[in-house]
Coordinates of C-alpha atoms and ligand atoms in Angstrom, one line a residue:
X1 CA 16.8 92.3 1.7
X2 CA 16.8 96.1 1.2
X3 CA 20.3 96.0 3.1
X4 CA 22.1 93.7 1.3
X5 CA 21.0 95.2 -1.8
X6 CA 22.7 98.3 -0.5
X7 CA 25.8 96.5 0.0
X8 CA 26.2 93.9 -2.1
X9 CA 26.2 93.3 -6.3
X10 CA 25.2 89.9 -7.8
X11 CA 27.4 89.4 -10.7
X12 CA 24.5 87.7 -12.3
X13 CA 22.9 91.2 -12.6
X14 CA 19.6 90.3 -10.7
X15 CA 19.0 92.4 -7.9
X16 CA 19.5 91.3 -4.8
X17 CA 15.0 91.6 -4.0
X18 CA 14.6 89.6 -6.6
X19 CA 16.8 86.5 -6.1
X20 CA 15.0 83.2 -5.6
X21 CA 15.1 81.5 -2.1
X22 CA 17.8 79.0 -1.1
X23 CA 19.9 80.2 -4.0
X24 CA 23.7 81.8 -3.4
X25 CA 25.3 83.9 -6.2
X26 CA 28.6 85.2 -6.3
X27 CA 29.3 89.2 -6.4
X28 CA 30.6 92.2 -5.0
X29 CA 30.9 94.1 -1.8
X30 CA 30.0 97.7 -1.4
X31 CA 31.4 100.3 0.5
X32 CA 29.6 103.7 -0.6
X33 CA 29.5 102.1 -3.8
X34 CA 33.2 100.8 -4.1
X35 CA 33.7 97.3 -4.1
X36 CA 35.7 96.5 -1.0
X37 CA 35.6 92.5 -1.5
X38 CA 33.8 89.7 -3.7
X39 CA 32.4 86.7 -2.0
X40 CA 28.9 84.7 -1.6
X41 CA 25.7 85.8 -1.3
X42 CA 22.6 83.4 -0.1
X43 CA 19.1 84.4 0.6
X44 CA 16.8 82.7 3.1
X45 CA 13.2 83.1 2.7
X46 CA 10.6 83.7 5.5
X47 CA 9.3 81.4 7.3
X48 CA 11.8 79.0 5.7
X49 CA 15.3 80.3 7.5
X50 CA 17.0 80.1 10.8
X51 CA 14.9 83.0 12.2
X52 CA 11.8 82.4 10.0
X53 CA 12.2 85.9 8.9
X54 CA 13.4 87.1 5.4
X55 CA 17.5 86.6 5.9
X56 CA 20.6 86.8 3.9
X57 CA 24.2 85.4 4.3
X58 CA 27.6 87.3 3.2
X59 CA 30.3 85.0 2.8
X60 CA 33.7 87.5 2.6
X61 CA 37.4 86.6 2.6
X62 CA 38.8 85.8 6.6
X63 CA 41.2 88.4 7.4
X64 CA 40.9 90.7 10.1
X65 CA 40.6 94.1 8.4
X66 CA 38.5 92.7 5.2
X67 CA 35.7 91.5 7.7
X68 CA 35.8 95.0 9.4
X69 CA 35.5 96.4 6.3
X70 CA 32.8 94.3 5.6
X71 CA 30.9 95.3 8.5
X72 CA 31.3 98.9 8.1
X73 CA 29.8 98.1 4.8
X74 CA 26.5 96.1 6.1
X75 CA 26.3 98.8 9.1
X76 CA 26.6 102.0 6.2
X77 CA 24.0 100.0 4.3
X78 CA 21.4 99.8 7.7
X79 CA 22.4 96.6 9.3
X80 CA 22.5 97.1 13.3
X81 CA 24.7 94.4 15.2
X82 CA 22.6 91.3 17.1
X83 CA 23.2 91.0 20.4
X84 CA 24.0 88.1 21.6
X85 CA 21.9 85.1 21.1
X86 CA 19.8 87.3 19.0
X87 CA 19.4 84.9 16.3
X88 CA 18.0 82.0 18.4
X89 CA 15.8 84.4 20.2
X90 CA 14.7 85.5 16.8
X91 CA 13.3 81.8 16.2
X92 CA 12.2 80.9 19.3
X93 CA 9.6 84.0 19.6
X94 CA 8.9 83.1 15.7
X95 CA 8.0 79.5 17.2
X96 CA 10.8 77.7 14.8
X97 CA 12.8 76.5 18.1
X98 CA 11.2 75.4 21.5
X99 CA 12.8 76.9 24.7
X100 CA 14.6 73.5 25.7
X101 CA 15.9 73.6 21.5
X102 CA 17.4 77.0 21.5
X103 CA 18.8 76.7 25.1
X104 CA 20.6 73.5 23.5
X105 CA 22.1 76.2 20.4
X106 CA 23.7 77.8 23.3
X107 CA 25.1 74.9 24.9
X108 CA 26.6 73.9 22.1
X109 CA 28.3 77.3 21.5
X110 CA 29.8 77.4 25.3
X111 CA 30.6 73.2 24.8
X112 CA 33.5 73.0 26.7
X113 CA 33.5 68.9 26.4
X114 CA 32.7 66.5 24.2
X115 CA 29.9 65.1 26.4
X116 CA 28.6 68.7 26.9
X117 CA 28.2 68.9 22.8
X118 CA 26.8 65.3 22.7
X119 CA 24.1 66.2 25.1
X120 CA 23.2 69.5 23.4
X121 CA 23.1 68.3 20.0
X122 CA 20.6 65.8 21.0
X123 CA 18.5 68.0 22.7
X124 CA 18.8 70.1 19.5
X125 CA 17.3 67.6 17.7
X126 CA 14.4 68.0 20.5
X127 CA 14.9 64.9 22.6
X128 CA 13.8 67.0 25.7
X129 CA 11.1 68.7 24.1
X130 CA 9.6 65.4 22.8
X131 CA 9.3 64.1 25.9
X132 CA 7.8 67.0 27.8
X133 CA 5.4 67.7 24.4
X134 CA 4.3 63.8 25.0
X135 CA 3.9 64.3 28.8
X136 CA 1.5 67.8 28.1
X137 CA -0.3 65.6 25.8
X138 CA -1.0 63.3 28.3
X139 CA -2.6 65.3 30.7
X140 CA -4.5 68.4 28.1
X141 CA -6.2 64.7 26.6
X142 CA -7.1 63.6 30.5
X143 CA -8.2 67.3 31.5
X144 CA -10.3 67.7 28.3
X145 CA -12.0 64.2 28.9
X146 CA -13.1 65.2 32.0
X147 CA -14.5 68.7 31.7
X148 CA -15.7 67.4 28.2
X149 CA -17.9 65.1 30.3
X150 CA -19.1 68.4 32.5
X151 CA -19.7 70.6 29.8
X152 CA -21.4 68.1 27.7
X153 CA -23.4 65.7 30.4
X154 CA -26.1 64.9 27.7
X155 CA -23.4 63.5 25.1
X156 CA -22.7 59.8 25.1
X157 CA -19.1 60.4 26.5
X158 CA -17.0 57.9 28.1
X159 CA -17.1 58.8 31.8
X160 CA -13.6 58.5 33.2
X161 CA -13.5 56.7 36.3
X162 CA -11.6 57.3 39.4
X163 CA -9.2 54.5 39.2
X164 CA -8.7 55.1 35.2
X165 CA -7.8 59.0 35.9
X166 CA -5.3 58.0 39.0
X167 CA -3.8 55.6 36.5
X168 CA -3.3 58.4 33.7
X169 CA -2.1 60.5 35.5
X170 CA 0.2 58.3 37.1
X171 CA 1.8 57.1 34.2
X172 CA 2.7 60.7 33.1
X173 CA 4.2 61.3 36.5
X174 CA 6.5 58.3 36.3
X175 CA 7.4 59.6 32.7
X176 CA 8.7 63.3 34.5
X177 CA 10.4 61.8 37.4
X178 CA 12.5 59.5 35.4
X179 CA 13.3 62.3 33.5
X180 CA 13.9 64.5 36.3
X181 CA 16.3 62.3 37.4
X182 CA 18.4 62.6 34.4
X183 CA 19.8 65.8 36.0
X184 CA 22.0 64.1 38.1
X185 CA 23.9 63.5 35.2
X186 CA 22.7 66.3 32.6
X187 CA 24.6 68.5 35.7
X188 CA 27.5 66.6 36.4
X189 CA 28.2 67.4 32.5
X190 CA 27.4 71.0 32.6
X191 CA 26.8 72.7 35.8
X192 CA 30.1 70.7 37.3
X193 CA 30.5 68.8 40.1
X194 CA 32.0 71.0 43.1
X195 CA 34.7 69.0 43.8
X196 CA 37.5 69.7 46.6
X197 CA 40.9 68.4 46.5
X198 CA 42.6 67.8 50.0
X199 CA 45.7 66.3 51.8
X200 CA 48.1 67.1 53.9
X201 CA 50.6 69.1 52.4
X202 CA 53.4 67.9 50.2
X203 CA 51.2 65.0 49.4
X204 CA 50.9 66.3 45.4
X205 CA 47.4 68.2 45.5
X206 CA 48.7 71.0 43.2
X207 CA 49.8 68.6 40.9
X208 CA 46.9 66.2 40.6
X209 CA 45.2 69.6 39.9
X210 CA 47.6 70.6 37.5
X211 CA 47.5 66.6 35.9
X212 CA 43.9 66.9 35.8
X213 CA 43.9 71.0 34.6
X214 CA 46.8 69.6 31.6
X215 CA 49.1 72.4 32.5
X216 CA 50.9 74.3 35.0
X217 CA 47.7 75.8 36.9
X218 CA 49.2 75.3 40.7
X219 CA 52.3 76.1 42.0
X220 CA 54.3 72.4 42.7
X221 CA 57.3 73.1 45.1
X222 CA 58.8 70.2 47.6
X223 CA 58.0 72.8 50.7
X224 CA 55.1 72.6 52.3
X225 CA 52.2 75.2 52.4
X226 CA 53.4 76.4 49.0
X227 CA 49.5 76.9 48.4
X228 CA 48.4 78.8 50.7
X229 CA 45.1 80.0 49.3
X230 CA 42.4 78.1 47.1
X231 CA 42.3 78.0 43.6
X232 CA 39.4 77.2 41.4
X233 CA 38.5 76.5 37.9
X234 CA 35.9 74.6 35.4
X235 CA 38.0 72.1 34.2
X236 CA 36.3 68.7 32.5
X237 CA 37.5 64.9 33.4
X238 CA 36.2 62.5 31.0
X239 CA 32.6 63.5 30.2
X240 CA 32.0 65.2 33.6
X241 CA 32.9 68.7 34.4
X242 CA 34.4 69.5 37.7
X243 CA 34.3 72.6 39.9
X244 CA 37.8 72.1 40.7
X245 CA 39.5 73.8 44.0
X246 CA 42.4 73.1 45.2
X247 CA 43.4 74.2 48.8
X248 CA 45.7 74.6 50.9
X249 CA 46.7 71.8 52.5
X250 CA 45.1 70.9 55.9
X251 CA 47.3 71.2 58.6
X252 CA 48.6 73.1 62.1
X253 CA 50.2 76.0 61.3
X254 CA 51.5 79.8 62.6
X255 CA 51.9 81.4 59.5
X256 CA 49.0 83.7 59.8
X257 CA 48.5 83.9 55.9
X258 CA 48.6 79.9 55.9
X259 CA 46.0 79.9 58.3
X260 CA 43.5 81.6 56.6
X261 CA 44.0 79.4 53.8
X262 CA 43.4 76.5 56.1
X263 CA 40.5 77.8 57.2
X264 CA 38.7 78.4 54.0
X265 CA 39.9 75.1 53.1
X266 CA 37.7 73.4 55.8
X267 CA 35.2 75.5 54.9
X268 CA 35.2 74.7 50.9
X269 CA 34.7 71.2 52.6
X270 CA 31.6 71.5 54.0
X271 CA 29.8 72.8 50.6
X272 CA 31.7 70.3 48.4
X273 CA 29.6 67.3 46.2
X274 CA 32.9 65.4 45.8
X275 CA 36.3 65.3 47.6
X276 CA 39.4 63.8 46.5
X277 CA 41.7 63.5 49.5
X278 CA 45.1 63.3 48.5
X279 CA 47.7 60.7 50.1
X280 CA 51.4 59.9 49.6
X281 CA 51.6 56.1 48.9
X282 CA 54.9 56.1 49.1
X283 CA 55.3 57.0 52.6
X284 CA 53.5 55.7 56.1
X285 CA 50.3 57.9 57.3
X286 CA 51.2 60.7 59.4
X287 CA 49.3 62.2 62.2
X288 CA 48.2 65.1 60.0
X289 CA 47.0 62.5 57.4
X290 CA 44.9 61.1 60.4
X291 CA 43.5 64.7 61.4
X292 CA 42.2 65.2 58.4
X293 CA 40.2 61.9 58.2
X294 CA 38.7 63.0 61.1
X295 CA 37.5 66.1 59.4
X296 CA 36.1 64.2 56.2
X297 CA 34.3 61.8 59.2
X298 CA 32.0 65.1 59.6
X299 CA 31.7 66.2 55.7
X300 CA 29.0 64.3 53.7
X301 CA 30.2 64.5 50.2
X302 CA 31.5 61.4 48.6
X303 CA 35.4 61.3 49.4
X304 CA 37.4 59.6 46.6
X305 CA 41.1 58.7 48.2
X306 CA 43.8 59.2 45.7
X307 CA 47.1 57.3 46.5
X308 CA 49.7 59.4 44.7
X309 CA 53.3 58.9 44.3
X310 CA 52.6 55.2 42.8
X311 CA 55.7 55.8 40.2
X312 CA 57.6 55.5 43.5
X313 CA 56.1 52.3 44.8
X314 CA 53.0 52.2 46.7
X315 CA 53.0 51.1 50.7
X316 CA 49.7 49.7 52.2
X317 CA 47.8 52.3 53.4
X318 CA 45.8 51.7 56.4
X319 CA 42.5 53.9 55.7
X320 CA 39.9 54.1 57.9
X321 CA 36.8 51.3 56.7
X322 CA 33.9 53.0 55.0
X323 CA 35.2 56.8 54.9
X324 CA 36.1 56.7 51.3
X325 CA 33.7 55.9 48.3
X326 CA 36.2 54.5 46.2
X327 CA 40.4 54.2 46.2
X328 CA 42.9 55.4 42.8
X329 CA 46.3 55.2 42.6
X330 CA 48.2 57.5 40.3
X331 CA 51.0 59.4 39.9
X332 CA 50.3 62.9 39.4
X333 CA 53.5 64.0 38.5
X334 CA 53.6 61.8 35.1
X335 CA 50.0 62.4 35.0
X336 CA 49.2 58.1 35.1
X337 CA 46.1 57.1 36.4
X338 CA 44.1 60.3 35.8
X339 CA 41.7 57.8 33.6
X340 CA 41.0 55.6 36.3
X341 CA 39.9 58.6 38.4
X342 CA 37.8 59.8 35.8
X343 CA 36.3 56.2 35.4
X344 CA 35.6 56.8 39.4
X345 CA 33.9 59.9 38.9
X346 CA 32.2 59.2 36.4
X347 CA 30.5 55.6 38.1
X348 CA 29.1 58.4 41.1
X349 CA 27.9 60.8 39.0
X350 CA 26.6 59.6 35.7
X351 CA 23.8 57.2 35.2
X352 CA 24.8 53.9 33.0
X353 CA 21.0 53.8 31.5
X354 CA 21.5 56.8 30.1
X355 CA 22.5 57.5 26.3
X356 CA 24.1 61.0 26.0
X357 CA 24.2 61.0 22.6
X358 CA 19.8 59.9 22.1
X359 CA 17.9 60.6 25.4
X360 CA 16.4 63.4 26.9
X361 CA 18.5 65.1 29.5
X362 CA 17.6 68.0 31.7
X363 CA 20.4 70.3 31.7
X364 CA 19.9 73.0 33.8
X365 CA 18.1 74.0 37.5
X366 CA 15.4 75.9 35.3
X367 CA 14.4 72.5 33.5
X368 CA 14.5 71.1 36.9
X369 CA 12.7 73.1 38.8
X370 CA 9.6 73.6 36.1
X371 CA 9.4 69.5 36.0
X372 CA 9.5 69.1 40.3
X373 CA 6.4 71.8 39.8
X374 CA 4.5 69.3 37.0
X375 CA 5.2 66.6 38.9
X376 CA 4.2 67.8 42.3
X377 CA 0.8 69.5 40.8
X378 CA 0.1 65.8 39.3
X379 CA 0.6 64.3 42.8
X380 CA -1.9 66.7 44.1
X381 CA -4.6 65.8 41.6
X382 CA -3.8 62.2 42.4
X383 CA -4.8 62.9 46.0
X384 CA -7.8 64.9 45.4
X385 CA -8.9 61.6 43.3
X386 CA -7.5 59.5 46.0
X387 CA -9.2 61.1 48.4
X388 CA -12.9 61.1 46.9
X389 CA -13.1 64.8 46.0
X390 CA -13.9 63.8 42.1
X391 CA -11.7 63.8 38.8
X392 CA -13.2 67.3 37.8
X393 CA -11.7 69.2 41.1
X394 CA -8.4 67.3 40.2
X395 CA -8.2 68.2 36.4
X396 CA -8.0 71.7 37.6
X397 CA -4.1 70.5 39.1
X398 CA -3.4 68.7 35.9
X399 CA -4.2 72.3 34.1
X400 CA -1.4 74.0 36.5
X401 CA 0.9 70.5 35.8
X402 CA 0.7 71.5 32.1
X403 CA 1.4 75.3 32.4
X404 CA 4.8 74.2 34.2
X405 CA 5.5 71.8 31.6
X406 CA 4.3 74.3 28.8
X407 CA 7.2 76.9 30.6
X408 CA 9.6 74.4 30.6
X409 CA 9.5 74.1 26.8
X410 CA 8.8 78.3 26.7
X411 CA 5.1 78.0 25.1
X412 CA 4.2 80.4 27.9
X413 CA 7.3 81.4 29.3
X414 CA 7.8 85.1 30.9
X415 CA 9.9 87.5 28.8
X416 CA 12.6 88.1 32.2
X417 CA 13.5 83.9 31.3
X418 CA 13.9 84.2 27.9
X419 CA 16.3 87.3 28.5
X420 CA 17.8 85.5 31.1
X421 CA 18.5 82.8 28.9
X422 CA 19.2 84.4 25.5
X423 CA 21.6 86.5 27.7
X424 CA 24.1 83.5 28.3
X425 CA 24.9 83.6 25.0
X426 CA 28.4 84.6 24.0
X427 CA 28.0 85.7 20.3
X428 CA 25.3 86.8 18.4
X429 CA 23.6 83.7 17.6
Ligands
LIG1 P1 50.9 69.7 47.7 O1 51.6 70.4 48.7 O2 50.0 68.6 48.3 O3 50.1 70.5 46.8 O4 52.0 68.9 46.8 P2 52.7 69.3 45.4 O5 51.8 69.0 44.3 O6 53.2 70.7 45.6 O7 53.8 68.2 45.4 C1 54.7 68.1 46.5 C2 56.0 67.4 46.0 O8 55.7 66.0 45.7 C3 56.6 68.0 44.8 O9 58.0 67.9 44.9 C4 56.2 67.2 43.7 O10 57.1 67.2 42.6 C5 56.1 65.8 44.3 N1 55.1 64.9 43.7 C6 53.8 65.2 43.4 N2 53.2 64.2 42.8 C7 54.2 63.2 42.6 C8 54.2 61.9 42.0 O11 53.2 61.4 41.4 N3 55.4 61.2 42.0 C9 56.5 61.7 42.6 N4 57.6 61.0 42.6 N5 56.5 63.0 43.2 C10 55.4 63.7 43.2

C-alpha cells in the first residue's frame, strides 16, 4: 500500500492507505512526482486477495515505453520485480491454493492445447485436490478410530474389527488407483506421448510431420535421405500432445552422415511409446519397407501404419497380421486425414470414462509418484491386518499413506518441491 501511494494519485483525493477494499479509482501515475500516465487503481485486502496479503492493481495504457515507464515508477516507489510464479507461491504458502491448485495456475499459463487448459482449469477449481482431501479423510478418521480405542480402552468406543478396517481401507485404495490411472491420459495431454515417425525414405515422413506440425518444419524433397538427422518438437494432435521426431528414413546406405542418422533412428525406436510407420499407398512394398517391419517386430511401442499418398490412389498393402495397432490413410501433402490419425491416437491413449473438462486428473510424475506411495503404504496396512498382526500396528501405515497424500496436495511438502515447481513458471504469476 505504502508503494502505490508513492506512485500513484487517486483523483478522488483519498489517499491511497485509506481506500476501501475491492474498490478501483481512477488517477495518476507518478514518476518523482510527475505524472507519467492516468489509469486504474484497485486494492485488494488481506486475507481477501490472490496472495492473501494486502495487494494493489495498476491498470496503465499498453504501449511498450508507457508500461516501462510505469515500472520505473512502481520500482522508484519500492516495488521489487516477482520472480516467476511468485504470485502463486505467495498463496499457496498463505494456504489460499493447495499444491495440485497452483500447479494447475501454471498449467494453464504454459497451455499449449485446448485440452491441456480444460484439464487445468478443472483442477483449478480443485477437482484433484477434492479427491485426495476425501481420500486423507478416509484414512486420519480410520487411524484416529483405532488409536482412539488404545488411548481411551475404558471409553464405550466402537471397537473396529479386522474385517471392517481391511474394508476401509480398501475402499480408499480403490479410490487412488482409479485415480492414478488417470495419468495415462492426464500425460498424454501434457507430458506428450514420445512418438517416432518412420518409413522408408521418400515415403512422405517429413511431410506428415510437417501436416501434423501446420507448417514447413521438415525439409520435403523427391530425393531420398533428404533427412538425414532427427528432428523433434512438442507439437499437439487433437487433445493429445506428441513428442514428435522425425527421422531419417531407415534404410542401407554409404553416406557416412546418413548413417549416423540411421542409426539414431533405430535407436529413437527402441525408447518410443508410439510409432507411426510411414508407407507409400500408392506404390507396391519394397524390400526396404519389409526390413523395417522386421525392426518394429523387436520394438514394443504401439505402431500406428500410415498409408500416405491416398490423393494418388491407394494399392492394397500387404502388412504383416498383428504388427500394427491400427491402419490411417492420408495424404500428407494436402494434409487430409490428419483427423482420423488424431482419432487413432487419441482411442490408445486417452480414457473414454474420463471427463477433461470435470474429473480429477493427475498431471504430472510428481502427483504420480506421491499416490503409488499412498497406495502401496495402504496395501501394507491391509496385510498387517490380513495377516493377524492387529488394526493398531497397521494404522501406523495408514499414517505414512496420509503423509504422501498430504505431499501430494503440499500440506507438508519440502521447500526444494515447491521451488521446483514454482520454478516452471514462465512469468511472475
Ligand atoms: P520422406 O523421405 O519419407 O521424409 O518423404 P518426404 O516427406 O520428403 O516426401 C517425399 C516425396 O513424396 C516428396 O516429393 C513429397 O512431395 C511427396 N509426397 C509426400 N506426401 C505426399 C502425398 O500425400 N501425396 C503425394 N502425391 N505426394 C506426397
Amino acid at each position: 500500500m505504502a508503494v502505490a501511494g508513492r506512485c500513484f494519485s487517486p483523483r478522488c483525493r483519498t489517499a491511497v492507505e485509506d481506500l476501501a477494499p475491492r474498490t478501483a479509482v481512477f488517477g495518476d501515475i507518478l514518476l518523482g512526482g510527475t505524472p507519467i500516465d492516468d489509469g486504474m487503481l484497485t486494492v485488494f485486502r488481506a486475507p481477501a486477495s490472490y496472495t492473501g496479503e494486502d495487494v494493489v492493481e495498476i491498470t496503465c495504457h499498453g504501449g511498450v515505453l508507457v508500461t516501462q515507464r510505469v515500472l520505473e515508477a512502481v520500482f522508484a516507489a519500492g516495488a521489487i520485480p516477482a520472480p516467476a510464479g511468485e504470485f502463486t507461491r505467495r498463496a499457496f504458502l498463505n494456504g489460499k491454493l493447495s499444491l495440485t491448485k497452483a500447479e494447475a495456475v501454471g498449467e494453464i499459463l504454459e497451455a499449449k492445447s485446448d485440452a491441456q487448459l480444460r484439464v487445468a482449469a478443472s483442477q483449478r477449481r480443485g477437482a484433484l485436490s477434492e479427491k485426495i482431501e476425501a481420500a486423507a479423510h478416509g484414512l486420519t478418521a480410520l487411524v484416529a478410530a483405532v488409536y482412539a480405542k488404545i488411548d481411551y480402552p475404558d471409553e464405550d468406543l466402537a471397537e473396529i474389527s479386522d474385517a471392517e478396517f481391511v474394508e476401509r481401507a480398501n475402499a480408499v485404495c480403490t479410490d487412488l488407483a482409479h485415480l492414478k490411472d488417470t495419468y495415462r491420459t492426464g500425460s498424454a495431454i501434457f507430458e506428450g506421448i514420445n512418438t517416432v515417425i518412420c518409413g522408408a525414405p521418400n515415403r512422405g515422413k517429413s511431410s506428415l510431420y510437417n501436416a501434423i506440425a501446420g507448417e514447413e518444419a521438415a525439409i520435403v524433397t523427391e530425393i531420398a535421405g533428404t533427412t538425414r538427422d532427427t528432428l523433434e518438437r512438442d507439437l499437439p494432435l487433437g487433445s493429445v500432445l506428441l513428442h514428435l521426431t522425425d527421422t531419417a528414413g531407415i534404410r542401407e546406405t554409404a553416406d557416412i552422415v546418413e548413417q549416423i542418422g540411421v542409426k539414431r533412428a533405430e535407436e529413437k525406436l527402441q525408447s518410443a511409446e508410439l510409432i507411426f510407420c510411414v508407407l507409400d499407398g500408392a506404390k507396391p512394398l519394397e524390400d526396404e519397407d519389409r526390413a523395417l517391419f522386421a525392426t518394429l517386430q523387436n520394438v514394443s511401442a504401439p505402431k500406428i501404419a500410415i498409408i500416405n499418398k491416398a490423393d494418388l490412389g491407394c494399392l492394397p498393402l500387404d502388412l504383416p497380421s498383428g504388427l500394427f495397432c491400427d491402419t490411417v490413410s492420408i495424404s500428407a501433402a494436402r494434409g487430409e486425414g490428419i483427423d482420423r490419425l488424431q482419432a487413432a491416437v487419441e482411442a490408445l491413449f486417452l480414457q473414454d470414462a474420463i471427463d477433461t473438462a470435470n474429473d480429477a486428473i493427475v498431471t504430472s510424475a510428481r502427483q504420480f509418484a506421491s499416490l503409488g506411495e499412498a497406495i502401496d503404504r495402504i496395501a501394507d496396512a491391509v496385510a498387517v491386518v490380513e495377516g493377524g498382526m492387529g488394526t493398531d500396528l497397521a494404522a501406523s501405515d495408514l499414517e505414512r499413506a496420509v503423509a504422501a497424500l498430504d505431499e501430494l496436495d503440499g500440506r507438508t511438502v519440502c521447500e526444494e518441491v515447491v521451488s521446483e515447481i514454482f520454478s516452471k513458471f514462465c512469468v511472475g504469476k
